[in-house]
mmCIF file with all atom_site columns, C-alpha atoms in Angstrom:
data_model
loop_
_atom_site.group_PDB
_atom_site.id
_atom_site.type_symbol
_atom_site.label_atom_id
_atom_site.label_alt_id
_atom_site.label_comp_id
_atom_site.label_asym_id
_atom_site.label_entity_id
_atom_site.label_seq_id
_atom_site.pdbx_PDB_ins_code
_atom_site.Cartn_x
_atom_site.Cartn_y
_atom_site.Cartn_z
_atom_site.occupancy
_atom_site.B_iso_or_equiv
_atom_site.pdbx_formal_charge
_atom_site.auth_seq_id
_atom_site.auth_comp_id
_atom_site.auth_asym_id
_atom_site.auth_atom_id
_atom_site.pdbx_PDB_model_num
ATOM 1   C CA . GLU V 1 1   ? 72.711  173.002 94.125  1.00 0.00 ? 1   GLU V CA 1
ATOM 2   C CA . GLY V 1 2   ? 73.522  171.425 90.704  1.00 0.00 ? 2   GLY V CA 1
ATOM 3   C CA . ARG V 1 3   ? 76.820  170.049 92.091  1.00 0.00 ? 3   ARG V CA 1
ATOM 4   C CA . GLN V 1 4   ? 75.128  168.791 95.097  1.00 0.00 ? 4   GLN V CA 1
ATOM 5   C CA . MET V 1 5   ? 72.682  166.881 93.036  1.00 0.00 ? 5   MET V CA 1
ATOM 6   C CA . GLU V 1 6   ? 75.425  165.577 90.653  1.00 0.00 ? 6   GLU V CA 1
ATOM 7   C CA . ARG V 1 7   ? 77.436  164.238 93.650  1.00 0.00 ? 7   ARG V CA 1
ATOM 8   C CA . GLU V 1 8   ? 74.278  162.592 95.152  1.00 0.00 ? 8   GLU V CA 1
ATOM 9   C CA . SER V 1 9   ? 73.696  160.988 91.782  1.00 0.00 ? 9   SER V CA 1
ATOM 10  C CA . GLN V 1 10  ? 77.095  159.840 91.399  1.00 0.00 ? 10  GLN V CA 1
ATOM 11  C CA . THR V 1 11  ? 77.008  158.461 94.960  1.00 0.00 ? 11  THR V CA 1
ATOM 12  C CA . THR V 1 12  ? 73.898  156.604 94.274  1.00 0.00 ? 12  THR V CA 1
ATOM 13  C CA . ALA V 1 13  ? 75.415  155.102 91.025  1.00 0.00 ? 13  ALA V CA 1
ATOM 14  C CA . GLN V 1 14  ? 78.624  154.075 92.778  1.00 0.00 ? 14  GLN V CA 1
ATOM 15  C CA . LYS V 1 15  ? 76.545  152.428 95.528  1.00 0.00 ? 15  LYS V CA 1
ATOM 16  C CA . THR V 1 16  ? 74.588  150.546 92.909  1.00 0.00 ? 16  THR V CA 1
ATOM 17  C CA . SER V 1 17  ? 77.596  149.733 91.204  1.00 0.00 ? 17  SER V CA 1
ATOM 18  C CA . HIS V 1 18  ? 79.385  148.284 94.174  1.00 0.00 ? 18  HIS V CA 1
ATOM 19  C CA . ALA V 1 19  ? 76.248  146.305 95.247  1.00 0.00 ? 19  ALA V CA 1
ATOM 20  C CA . GLN V 1 20  ? 76.085  144.866 91.606  1.00 0.00 ? 20  GLN V CA 1
ATOM 21  C CA . SER V 1 21  ? 79.828  144.136 91.857  1.00 0.00 ? 21  SER V CA 1
ATOM 22  C CA . ALA V 1 22  ? 79.448  142.561 95.249  1.00 0.00 ? 22  ALA V CA 1
ATOM 23  C CA . LEU V 1 23  ? 76.502  140.274 93.821  1.00 0.00 ? 23  LEU V CA 1
ATOM 24  C CA . GLN V 1 24  ? 78.595  139.363 90.923  1.00 0.00 ? 24  GLN V CA 1
ATOM 25  C CA . ILE V 1 25  ? 81.619  138.350 93.058  1.00 0.00 ? 25  ILE V CA 1
ATOM 26  C CA . ALA V 1 26  ? 79.506  136.365 95.577  1.00 0.00 ? 26  ALA V CA 1
ATOM 27  C CA . ALA V 1 27  ? 77.900  134.371 92.531  1.00 0.00 ? 27  ALA V CA 1
ATOM 28  C CA . LEU V 1 28  ? 81.368  133.838 91.271  1.00 0.00 ? 28  LEU V CA 1
ATOM 29  C CA . ILE V 1 29  ? 82.587  132.490 94.593  1.00 0.00 ? 29  ILE V CA 1
ATOM 30  C CA . THR V 1 30  ? 79.589  130.310 94.960  1.00 0.00 ? 30  THR V CA 1
ATOM 31  C CA . ARG V 1 31  ? 80.074  128.756 91.441  1.00 0.00 ? 31  ARG V CA 1
ATOM 32  C CA . PHE V 1 32  ? 83.932  128.332 92.042  1.00 0.00 ? 32  PHE V CA 1
ATOM 33  C CA . THR V 1 33  ? 83.227  126.518 95.280  1.00 0.00 ? 33  THR V CA 1
ATOM 34  C CA . GLN V 1 34  ? 80.572  124.359 93.628  1.00 0.00 ? 34  GLN V CA 1
ATOM 35  C CA . GLN V 1 35  ? 82.997  123.414 90.681  1.00 0.00 ? 35  GLN V CA 1
ATOM 36  C CA . ARG V 1 36  ? 85.949  123.108 93.088  1.00 0.00 ? 36  ARG V CA 1
ATOM 37  C CA . ASP V 1 37  ? 83.921  120.430 95.306  1.00 0.00 ? 37  ASP V CA 1
ATOM 38  C CA . HIS V 1 38  ? 82.683  118.718 92.052  1.00 0.00 ? 38  HIS V CA 1
ATOM 39  C CA . TYR V 1 39  ? 86.290  118.523 90.878  1.00 0.00 ? 39  TYR V CA 1
ATOM 40  C CA . MET V 1 40  ? 87.666  117.192 94.337  1.00 0.00 ? 40  MET V CA 1
ATOM 41  C CA . GLN V 1 41  ? 85.025  114.443 94.460  1.00 0.00 ? 41  GLN V CA 1
ATOM 42  C CA . ALA V 1 42  ? 85.944  113.392 90.907  1.00 0.00 ? 42  ALA V CA 1
ATOM 43  C CA . VAL V 1 43  ? 89.664  113.656 91.600  1.00 0.00 ? 43  VAL V CA 1
ATOM 44  C CA . GLU V 1 44  ? 89.159  111.769 94.901  1.00 0.00 ? 44  GLU V CA 1
ATOM 45  C CA . HIS V 1 45  ? 87.660  108.626 93.263  1.00 0.00 ? 45  HIS V CA 1
ATOM 46  C CA . GLU V 1 46  ? 90.648  108.798 90.606  1.00 0.00 ? 46  GLU V CA 1
ATOM 47  C CA . VAL V 1 47  ? 93.387  109.173 93.476  1.00 0.00 ? 47  VAL V CA 1
ATOM 48  C CA . VAL V 1 48  ? 92.043  106.141 95.249  1.00 0.00 ? 48  VAL V CA 1
ATOM 49  C CA . LYS V 1 49  ? 92.182  104.017 91.790  1.00 0.00 ? 49  LYS V CA 1
ATOM 50  C CA . LEU V 1 50  ? 95.688  105.248 91.151  1.00 0.00 ? 50  LEU V CA 1
ATOM 51  C CA . ALA V 1 51  ? 96.785  104.237 94.776  1.00 0.00 ? 51  ALA V CA 1
ATOM 52  C CA . LEU V 1 52  ? 95.416  101.005 94.455  1.00 0.00 ? 52  LEU V CA 1
ATOM 53  C CA . ALA V 1 53  ? 97.043  100.162 91.099  1.00 0.00 ? 53  ALA V CA 1
ATOM 54  C CA . ILE V 1 54  ? 100.389 101.357 92.262  1.00 0.00 ? 54  ILE V CA 1
ATOM 55  C CA . SER V 1 55  ? 99.886  99.122  95.336  1.00 0.00 ? 55  SER V CA 1
ATOM 56  C CA . ALA V 1 56  ? 99.049  96.226  93.062  1.00 0.00 ? 56  ALA V CA 1
ATOM 57  C CA . ARG V 1 57  ? 102.204 96.521  91.034  1.00 0.00 ? 57  ARG V CA 1
ATOM 58  C CA . ILE V 1 58  ? 104.391 96.864  94.051  1.00 0.00 ? 58  ILE V CA 1
ATOM 59  C CA . LEU V 1 59  ? 102.764 93.814  95.801  1.00 0.00 ? 59  LEU V CA 1
ATOM 60  C CA . ARG V 1 60  ? 103.014 91.788  92.575  1.00 0.00 ? 60  ARG V CA 1
ATOM 61  C CA . ARG V 1 61  ? 106.600 92.526  92.376  1.00 0.00 ? 61  ARG V CA 1
ATOM 62  C CA . GLU V 1 62  ? 106.973 91.701  96.003  1.00 0.00 ? 62  GLU V CA 1
ATOM 63  C CA . ALA V 1 63  ? 105.298 88.246  95.641  1.00 0.00 ? 63  ALA V CA 1
ATOM 64  C CA . GLN V 1 64  ? 107.733 87.581  92.735  1.00 0.00 ? 64  GLN V CA 1
ATOM 65  C CA . MET V 1 65  ? 110.773 88.257  95.030  1.00 0.00 ? 65  MET V CA 1
ATOM 66  C CA . ASP V 1 66  ? 109.127 86.650  98.072  1.00 0.00 ? 66  ASP V CA 1
ATOM 67  C CA . PRO V 1 67  ? 106.733 83.876  97.279  1.00 0.00 ? 67  PRO V CA 1
ATOM 68  C CA . LEU V 1 68  ? 105.660 83.336  100.972 1.00 0.00 ? 68  LEU V CA 1
ATOM 69  C CA . LEU V 1 69  ? 104.566 87.082  101.214 1.00 0.00 ? 69  LEU V CA 1
ATOM 70  C CA . LEU V 1 70  ? 101.061 86.039  102.074 1.00 0.00 ? 70  LEU V CA 1
ATOM 71  C CA . THR V 1 71  ? 102.109 83.708  104.971 1.00 0.00 ? 71  THR V CA 1
ATOM 72  C CA . GLY V 1 72  ? 100.732 86.150  107.706 1.00 0.00 ? 72  GLY V CA 1
ATOM 73  C CA . ALA V 1 73  ? 97.397  86.361  105.983 1.00 0.00 ? 73  ALA V CA 1
ATOM 74  C CA . VAL V 1 74  ? 97.266  82.461  105.572 1.00 0.00 ? 74  VAL V CA 1
ATOM 75  C CA . ARG V 1 75  ? 98.340  82.091  109.357 1.00 0.00 ? 75  ARG V CA 1
ATOM 76  C CA . VAL V 1 76  ? 95.584  84.657  110.650 1.00 0.00 ? 76  VAL V CA 1
ATOM 77  C CA . ALA V 1 77  ? 92.840  82.734  108.498 1.00 0.00 ? 77  ALA V CA 1
ATOM 78  C CA . LEU V 1 78  ? 94.012  79.370  109.836 1.00 0.00 ? 78  LEU V CA 1
ATOM 79  C CA . GLY V 1 79  ? 93.783  80.752  113.343 1.00 0.00 ? 79  GLY V CA 1
ATOM 80  C CA . GLN V 1 80  ? 90.225  81.567  113.075 1.00 0.00 ? 80  GLN V CA 1
ATOM 81  C CA . LEU V 1 81  ? 89.355  78.076  112.045 1.00 0.00 ? 81  LEU V CA 1
ATOM 82  C CA . VAL V 1 82  ? 87.987  75.302  114.439 1.00 0.00 ? 82  VAL V CA 1
ATOM 83  C CA . GLY V 1 83  ? 90.518  72.521  114.940 1.00 0.00 ? 83  GLY V CA 1
ATOM 84  C CA . ALA V 1 84  ? 88.055  69.758  113.711 1.00 0.00 ? 84  ALA V CA 1
ATOM 85  C CA . THR V 1 85  ? 87.920  71.435  110.124 1.00 0.00 ? 85  THR V CA 1
ATOM 86  C CA . GLU V 1 86  ? 90.002  70.208  107.276 1.00 0.00 ? 86  GLU V CA 1
ATOM 87  C CA . ALA V 1 87  ? 91.788  72.742  105.256 1.00 0.00 ? 87  ALA V CA 1
ATOM 88  C CA . ARG V 1 88  ? 93.534  72.841  101.844 1.00 0.00 ? 88  ARG V CA 1
ATOM 89  C CA . LEU V 1 89  ? 95.929  75.644  100.815 1.00 0.00 ? 89  LEU V CA 1
ATOM 90  C CA . VAL V 1 90  ? 95.860  76.037  97.040  1.00 0.00 ? 90  VAL V CA 1
ATOM 91  C CA . VAL V 1 91  ? 99.031  77.907  95.680  1.00 0.00 ? 91  VAL V CA 1
ATOM 92  C CA . PRO V 1 92  ? 100.637 78.396  92.457  1.00 0.00 ? 92  PRO V CA 1
ATOM 93  C CA . GLY V 1 93  ? 102.370 75.224  91.260  1.00 0.00 ? 93  GLY V CA 1
ATOM 94  C CA . ALA V 1 94  ? 105.904 76.733  91.293  1.00 0.00 ? 94  ALA V CA 1
ATOM 95  C CA . GLU V 1 95  ? 105.726 77.634  94.929  1.00 0.00 ? 95  GLU V CA 1
ATOM 96  C CA . LEU V 1 96  ? 104.205 74.384  96.023  1.00 0.00 ? 96  LEU V CA 1
ATOM 97  C CA . ASP V 1 97  ? 107.240 73.248  97.768  1.00 0.00 ? 97  ASP V CA 1
ATOM 98  C CA . LEU V 1 98  ? 107.757 76.443  99.510  1.00 0.00 ? 98  LEU V CA 1
ATOM 99  C CA . TRP V 1 99  ? 104.366 76.756  100.867 1.00 0.00 ? 99  TRP V CA 1
ATOM 100 C CA . SER V 1 100 ? 104.546 72.960  102.046 1.00 0.00 ? 100 SER V CA 1
ATOM 101 C CA . ASP V 1 101 ? 107.797 73.855  103.988 1.00 0.00 ? 101 ASP V CA 1
ATOM 102 C CA . ALA V 1 102 ? 106.313 76.774  105.411 1.00 0.00 ? 102 ALA V CA 1
ATOM 103 C CA . MET V 1 103 ? 103.200 75.372  106.612 1.00 0.00 ? 103 MET V CA 1
ATOM 104 C CA . ALA V 1 104 ? 105.275 72.402  107.967 1.00 0.00 ? 104 ALA V CA 1
ATOM 105 C CA . HIS V 1 105 ? 107.344 74.947  110.149 1.00 0.00 ? 105 HIS V CA 1
ATOM 106 C CA . LEU V 1 106 ? 104.783 77.543  111.281 1.00 0.00 ? 106 LEU V CA 1
ATOM 107 C CA . PRO V 1 107 ? 104.449 77.029  115.022 1.00 0.00 ? 107 PRO V CA 1
ATOM 108 C CA . ASN V 1 108 ? 101.088 76.975  117.066 1.00 0.00 ? 108 ASN V CA 1
ATOM 109 C CA . LEU V 1 109 ? 98.735  76.552  113.968 1.00 0.00 ? 109 LEU V CA 1
ATOM 110 C CA . PRO V 1 110 ? 95.436  74.963  115.048 1.00 0.00 ? 110 PRO V CA 1
ATOM 111 C CA . ILE V 1 111 ? 95.009  73.307  111.862 1.00 0.00 ? 111 ILE V CA 1
ATOM 112 C CA . ARG V 1 112 ? 98.028  72.036  109.457 1.00 0.00 ? 112 ARG V CA 1
ATOM 113 C CA . PRO V 1 113 ? 96.519  72.471  105.836 1.00 0.00 ? 113 PRO V CA 1
ATOM 114 C CA . THR V 1 114 ? 97.391  70.291  102.785 1.00 0.00 ? 114 THR V CA 1
ATOM 115 C CA . VAL V 1 115 ? 99.081  72.233  100.299 1.00 0.00 ? 115 VAL V CA 1
ATOM 116 C CA . GLN V 1 116 ? 98.030  71.808  96.735  1.00 0.00 ? 116 GLN V CA 1
ATOM 117 C CA . SER V 1 117 ? 98.915  73.155  93.464  1.00 0.00 ? 117 SER V CA 1
ATOM 118 C CA . GLY V 1 118 ? 96.326  75.331  91.868  1.00 0.00 ? 118 GLY V CA 1
ATOM 119 C CA . GLU V 1 119 ? 96.038  75.276  88.107  1.00 0.00 ? 119 GLU V CA 1
ATOM 120 C CA . GLY V 1 120 ? 96.552  78.768  86.337  1.00 0.00 ? 120 GLY V CA 1
ATOM 121 C CA . MET V 1 121 ? 97.564  80.505  89.651  1.00 0.00 ? 121 MET V CA 1
ATOM 122 C CA . ARG V 1 122 ? 100.164 83.416  89.534  1.00 0.00 ? 122 ARG V CA 1
ATOM 123 C CA . PRO V 1 123 ? 102.571 84.621  92.096  1.00 0.00 ? 123 PRO V CA 1
ATOM 124 C CA . GLY V 1 124 ? 100.699 86.528  94.967  1.00 0.00 ? 124 GLY V CA 1
ATOM 125 C CA . GLU V 1 125 ? 97.601  84.256  94.656  1.00 0.00 ? 125 GLU V CA 1
ATOM 126 C CA . CYS V 1 126 ? 96.598  81.730  97.211  1.00 0.00 ? 126 CYS V CA 1
ATOM 127 C CA . MET V 1 127 ? 93.024  80.177  98.268  1.00 0.00 ? 127 MET V CA 1
ATOM 128 C CA . LEU V 1 128 ? 92.193  78.457  101.620 1.00 0.00 ? 128 LEU V CA 1
ATOM 129 C CA . GLU V 1 129 ? 89.569  75.959  101.139 1.00 0.00 ? 129 GLU V CA 1
ATOM 130 C CA . THR V 1 130 ? 87.614  74.054  104.144 1.00 0.00 ? 130 THR V CA 1
ATOM 131 C CA . GLY V 1 131 ? 84.396  72.004  104.332 1.00 0.00 ? 131 GLY V CA 1
ATOM 132 C CA . LEU V 1 132 ? 82.742  75.400  105.280 1.00 0.00 ? 132 LEU V CA 1
ATOM 133 C CA . GLY V 1 133 ? 83.857  77.345  102.448 1.00 0.00 ? 133 GLY V CA 1
ATOM 134 C CA . SER V 1 134 ? 86.800  79.032  100.801 1.00 0.00 ? 134 SER V CA 1
ATOM 135 C CA . VAL V 1 135 ? 88.571  82.421  100.896 1.00 0.00 ? 135 VAL V CA 1
ATOM 136 C CA . ASP V 1 136 ? 90.716  83.884  98.435  1.00 0.00 ? 136 ASP V CA 1
ATOM 137 C CA . LEU V 1 137 ? 93.814  85.447  100.300 1.00 0.00 ? 137 LEU V CA 1
ATOM 138 C CA . GLY V 1 138 ? 95.591  86.503  97.424  1.00 0.00 ? 138 GLY V CA 1
ATOM 139 C CA . ILE V 1 139 ? 96.939  90.136  96.824  1.00 0.00 ? 139 ILE V CA 1
ATOM 140 C CA . GLN V 1 140 ? 94.231  91.180  94.231  1.00 0.00 ? 140 GLN V CA 1
ATOM 141 C CA . SER V 1 141 ? 91.444  90.111  96.343  1.00 0.00 ? 141 SER V CA 1
ATOM 142 C CA . GLN V 1 142 ? 92.955  91.967  99.346  1.00 0.00 ? 142 GLN V CA 1
ATOM 143 C CA . LEU V 1 143 ? 93.408  95.100  97.280  1.00 0.00 ? 143 LEU V CA 1
ATOM 144 C CA . ALA V 1 144 ? 89.813  94.892  95.986  1.00 0.00 ? 144 ALA V CA 1
ATOM 145 C CA . GLU V 1 145 ? 88.504  94.621  99.525  1.00 0.00 ? 145 GLU V CA 1
ATOM 146 C CA . ILE V 1 146 ? 90.562  97.827  100.453 1.00 0.00 ? 146 ILE V CA 1
ATOM 147 C CA . GLY V 1 147 ? 89.314  99.468  97.429  1.00 0.00 ? 147 GLY V CA 1
ATOM 148 C CA . ARG V 1 148 ? 85.635  98.709  98.463  1.00 0.00 ? 148 ARG V CA 1
ATOM 149 C CA . GLY V 1 149 ? 86.303  100.114 101.890 1.00 0.00 ? 149 GLY V CA 1
ATOM 150 C CA . PHE V 1 150 ? 87.665  103.396 100.317 1.00 0.00 ? 150 PHE V CA 1
ATOM 151 C CA . PHE V 1 151 ? 85.076  103.684 97.619  1.00 0.00 ? 151 PHE V CA 1
ATOM 152 C CA . ASP V 1 152 ? 82.229  102.837 100.280 1.00 0.00 ? 152 ASP V CA 1
ATOM 153 C CA . ARG V 1 153 ? 83.349  106.056 102.190 1.00 0.00 ? 153 ARG V CA 1
ATOM 154 C CA . LEU V 1 154 ? 83.353  108.302 99.060  1.00 0.00 ? 154 LEU V CA 1
ATOM 155 C CA . PRO V 1 155 ? 80.145  110.530 98.660  1.00 0.00 ? 155 PRO V CA 1
ATOM 156 C CA . ALA V 1 156 ? 77.691  108.975 96.217  1.00 0.00 ? 156 ALA V CA 1
ATOM 157 C CA . GLY V 1 157 ? 78.008  109.892 92.709  1.00 0.00 ? 157 GLY V CA 1
ATOM 158 C CA . THR V 1 158 ? 81.766  110.334 92.413  1.00 0.00 ? 158 THR V CA 1
ATOM 159 C CA . GLY V 1 159 ? 82.496  107.954 89.732  1.00 0.00 ? 159 GLY V CA 1
ATOM 160 C CA . SER V 1 160 ? 82.198  104.440 88.550  1.00 0.00 ? 160 SER V CA 1
ATOM 161 C CA . SER V 1 161 ? 81.872  101.406 90.946  1.00 0.00 ? 161 SER V CA 1
ATOM 162 C CA . SER V 1 162 ? 84.830  99.778  92.927  1.00 0.00 ? 162 SER V CA 1
ATOM 163 C CA . GLY V 1 163 ? 84.622  96.627  90.654  1.00 0.00 ? 163 GLY V CA 1
ATOM 164 C CA . GLU V 1 164 ? 85.618  98.654  87.742  1.00 0.00 ? 164 GLU V CA 1
ATOM 165 C CA . LYS V 1 165 ? 89.292  98.224  86.509  1.00 0.00 ? 165 LYS V CA 1
ATOM 166 C CA . SER V 1 166 ? 91.339  101.269 85.669  1.00 0.00 ? 166 SER V CA 1
ATOM 167 C CA . ASN V 1 167 ? 93.321  101.226 82.498  1.00 0.00 ? 167 ASN V CA 1
ATOM 168 C CA . SER V 1 168 ? 96.701  100.753 84.214  1.00 0.00 ? 168 SER V CA 1
ATOM 169 C CA . GLU V 1 169 ? 95.181  97.635  85.978  1.00 0.00 ? 169 GLU V CA 1
ATOM 170 C CA . LYS V 1 170 ? 93.966  96.075  82.979  1.00 0.00 ? 170 LYS V CA 1
ATOM 171 C CA . ASN V 1 171 ? 97.429  96.724  81.195  1.00 0.00 ? 171 ASN V CA 1
ATOM 172 C CA . SER V 1 172 ? 99.579  95.231  84.096  1.00 0.00 ? 172 SER V CA 1
#
């Protein structure tokens, strides 16, 4: 009888111990899952910022090698304008002749913009101005718009706003 009571006592103790272990494991798994999700949200924001910074560097380098890199964006923007609107394309001074030639030779443009030099503009920047308004077609503004699209899709509370520049962006 004593042995039987001891076995029942040990069995009960083991069941209690297993139940406590199971609860502890469940709590650890839940805490780990929460920490993992929080970490992934924070990392996701940083990965987007890093990808945009890398893209900006690549595109700036491309713009230095090919000053007419933005021709496609300019052509699309001009295609959306009504024929009666006057347009000016403002580009970096060093690229003025290239852009003038490009605009003169692009076929099927509804509007031929006048090309002007923009003071202080860098390679990869250009601005289309009309009587209705203006649009920045430069690489940086396009990347900023892409960034806003990415950050708008991230869950709330995953970091700073998309307007904030990363250290790598500030230093480039």
